[in-house]
Amino acid sequence: MEYKINGQLIEISNTKILWKNFTGELGFYNKEGGKNFCLLLSDDASVNFFKQNGYSIAVKSSGVEVGEFIRYLKVKLKFNNGEPIITLKSNNKTIRVDENLVSVLDSIKIKSVDMSIKPYHWELPNGEHGQIAYLSSMTVYQ
């Protein structure tokens, strides 16, 4: 995975995603209609980079070996104002994926993705605050 800051965006290339929910299905970790996926953070440098840029990193047991963990960043997507721009590259074809087609990404095998995310800063009246990653653009390689 490679990443760099471009204005307010973080551009990430050659990365993996986990726990896809492009359909917005209701689940234990997801409210109905909430489209999202998780960006796999495979090394300490990427974890530190995202933490330093204000994102909360989640950690979950890998379930494979004791003491092995998966670190990830949840990325949300909402179709508005022309974003996100999503393309699927498969068998030398490029397909634009809009809101009506995005659920197809839940059912395909994805080799890697390139994406840009942008921050959304939130604050509650009690002073609690944080930052959420929203998808700006993504190229999916199948």
Tab-separated table of C-alpha atoms in Angstrom:
chain	number	residue	atom	x	y	z
A	1	MET	CA	0.000	0.000	0.000
A	2	GLU	CA	1.154	3.478	-0.860
A	3	TYR	CA	-0.457	6.702	0.367
A	4	LYS	CA	0.039	10.450	0.155
A	5	ILE	CA	-1.765	13.627	1.100
A	6	ASN	CA	-3.190	15.759	-1.708
A	7	GLY	CA	-4.879	18.791	-0.147
A	8	GLN	CA	-7.653	17.424	2.089
A	9	LEU	CA	-7.622	14.065	0.319
A	10	ILE	CA	-5.537	11.049	1.166
A	11	GLU	CA	-4.708	9.082	-1.970
A	12	ILE	CA	-4.128	5.376	-1.403
A	13	SER	CA	-2.927	2.960	-4.058
A	14	ASN	CA	-2.516	-0.788	-4.366
A	15	THR	CA	-4.449	-1.643	-1.235
A	16	LYS	CA	-6.902	-4.265	0.031
A	17	ILE	CA	-10.383	-3.797	1.448
A	18	LEU	CA	-12.324	-5.959	3.910
A	19	TRP	CA	-15.906	-6.427	5.049
A	20	LYS	CA	-17.557	-4.826	2.041
A	21	ASN	CA	-21.082	-3.504	2.478
A	22	PHE	CA	-21.794	-1.585	-0.712
A	23	THR	CA	-25.476	-2.588	-0.541
A	24	GLY	CA	-25.946	-0.882	2.828
A	25	GLU	CA	-27.423	-3.965	4.483
A	26	LEU	CA	-28.442	-3.814	8.118
A	27	GLY	CA	-26.005	-5.732	10.304
A	28	PHE	CA	-24.428	-5.875	13.732
A	29	TYR	CA	-21.842	-3.234	12.756
A	30	ASN	CA	-23.959	-1.367	10.216
A	31	LYS	CA	-27.190	0.594	10.179
A	32	GLU	CA	-29.526	0.004	7.245
A	33	GLY	CA	-28.524	2.059	4.215
A	34	GLY	CA	-25.010	2.724	5.540
A	35	LYS	CA	-22.663	1.810	2.676
A	36	ASN	CA	-19.078	1.168	3.765
A	37	PHE	CA	-16.008	-1.047	3.714
A	38	CYS	CA	-12.797	-1.327	5.685
A	39	LEU	CA	-9.338	-0.365	4.466
A	40	LEU	CA	-6.757	-2.940	5.582
A	41	LEU	CA	-3.747	-1.350	7.303
A	42	SER	CA	-1.083	-4.009	7.013
A	43	ASP	CA	1.883	-2.332	8.682
A	44	ASP	CA	2.791	-0.020	11.572
A	45	ALA	CA	3.746	2.836	9.230
A	46	SER	CA	0.277	2.975	7.661
A	47	VAL	CA	-1.409	2.736	11.078
A	48	ASN	CA	0.720	5.625	12.365
A	49	PHE	CA	0.095	7.698	9.221
A	50	PHE	CA	-3.682	7.488	9.557
A	51	LYS	CA	-3.595	8.078	13.317
A	52	GLN	CA	-1.425	11.178	12.806
A	53	ASN	CA	-3.993	12.435	10.298
A	54	GLY	CA	-6.822	12.219	12.819
A	55	TYR	CA	-8.402	8.841	12.061
A	56	SER	CA	-9.363	6.210	14.631
A	57	ILE	CA	-7.948	2.803	13.756
A	58	ALA	CA	-9.871	-0.311	14.715
A	59	VAL	CA	-8.204	-3.574	15.744
A	60	LYS	CA	-9.747	-7.022	15.577
A	61	SER	CA	-8.369	-10.497	16.218
A	62	SER	CA	-7.513	-12.214	12.934
A	63	GLY	CA	-9.095	-15.441	14.130
A	64	VAL	CA	-6.227	-17.323	12.482
A	65	GLU	CA	-3.485	-17.271	15.104
A	66	VAL	CA	-3.519	-16.256	18.749
A	67	GLY	CA	-2.057	-12.772	19.123
A	68	GLU	CA	-2.479	-11.913	15.434
A	69	PHE	CA	-4.582	-8.822	14.743
A	70	ILE	CA	-6.113	-7.024	11.785
A	71	ARG	CA	-5.912	-3.228	11.820
A	72	TYR	CA	-8.279	-1.266	9.637
A	73	LEU	CA	-10.008	2.022	8.918
A	74	LYS	CA	-13.742	2.084	8.206
A	75	VAL	CA	-14.557	4.087	5.065
A	76	LYS	CA	-18.096	5.289	4.390
A	77	LEU	CA	-19.607	6.264	1.074
A	78	LYS	CA	-22.558	8.417	0.218
A	79	PHE	CA	-23.549	9.302	-3.322
A	80	ASN	CA	-24.042	13.063	-3.568
A	81	ASN	CA	-22.583	16.026	-5.469
A	82	GLY	CA	-20.994	13.738	-8.074
A	83	GLU	CA	-19.067	11.691	-5.530
A	84	PRO	CA	-17.778	9.155	-5.105
A	85	ILE	CA	-16.453	8.358	-8.569
A	86	ILE	CA	-16.005	4.581	-8.752
A	87	THR	CA	-14.615	2.586	-11.674
A	88	LEU	CA	-14.205	-1.162	-12.066
A	89	LYS	CA	-11.350	-2.488	-14.191
A	90	SER	CA	-11.842	-6.069	-15.312
A	91	ASN	CA	-10.512	-7.967	-18.345
A	92	ASN	CA	-9.207	-4.820	-20.075
A	93	LYS	CA	-12.608	-3.133	-19.653
A	94	THR	CA	-13.363	-0.077	-17.544
A	95	ILE	CA	-16.876	0.312	-16.160
A	96	ARG	CA	-18.205	3.348	-14.298
A	97	VAL	CA	-19.981	2.165	-11.153
A	98	ASP	CA	-22.831	4.411	-10.044
A	99	GLU	CA	-25.205	4.193	-7.100
A	100	ASN	CA	-27.376	1.663	-8.962
A	101	LEU	CA	-24.445	-0.693	-9.678
A	102	VAL	CA	-22.316	-0.300	-6.549
A	103	SER	CA	-23.896	-3.304	-4.772
A	104	VAL	CA	-22.230	-5.558	-7.380
A	105	LEU	CA	-18.899	-4.875	-5.629
A	106	ASP	CA	-20.112	-6.950	-2.662
A	107	SER	CA	-20.216	-10.098	-4.778
A	108	ILE	CA	-16.984	-9.911	-6.780
A	109	LYS	CA	-13.434	-10.880	-5.923
A	110	ILE	CA	-11.306	-7.752	-5.700
A	111	LYS	CA	-7.539	-7.970	-6.286
A	112	SER	CA	-6.737	-4.439	-5.178
A	113	VAL	CA	-8.043	-0.874	-5.134
A	114	ASP	CA	-6.783	2.659	-5.540
A	115	MET	CA	-8.834	5.269	-3.689
A	116	SER	CA	-9.032	8.776	-2.349
A	117	ILE	CA	-10.668	9.491	0.981
A	118	LYS	CA	-11.615	12.756	2.610
A	119	PRO	CA	-12.243	13.582	6.245
A	120	TYR	CA	-15.543	14.514	7.821
A	121	HIS	CA	-15.090	16.130	11.223
A	122	TRP	CA	-17.896	15.726	13.739
A	123	GLU	CA	-18.555	17.074	17.220
A	124	LEU	CA	-21.343	16.396	19.711
A	125	PRO	CA	-22.763	19.015	22.092
A	126	ASN	CA	-20.992	17.266	24.995
A	127	GLY	CA	-17.611	17.990	23.375
A	128	GLU	CA	-16.994	14.484	22.047
A	129	HIS	CA	-15.520	14.694	18.556
A	130	GLY	CA	-13.811	12.685	15.863
A	131	GLN	CA	-13.166	12.204	12.197
A	132	ILE	CA	-14.738	9.802	9.693
A	133	ALA	CA	-13.271	8.755	6.337
A	134	TYR	CA	-15.539	9.212	3.314
A	135	LEU	CA	-14.766	7.812	-0.109
A	136	SER	CA	-14.081	10.422	-2.784
A	137	SER	CA	-13.004	8.128	-5.626
A	138	MET	CA	-12.011	4.516	-6.133
A	139	THR	CA	-10.706	2.254	-8.885
A	140	VAL	CA	-11.418	-1.414	-8.255
A	141	TYR	CA	-9.193	-4.034	-9.956
A	142	GLN	CA	-10.735	-7.442	-10.452
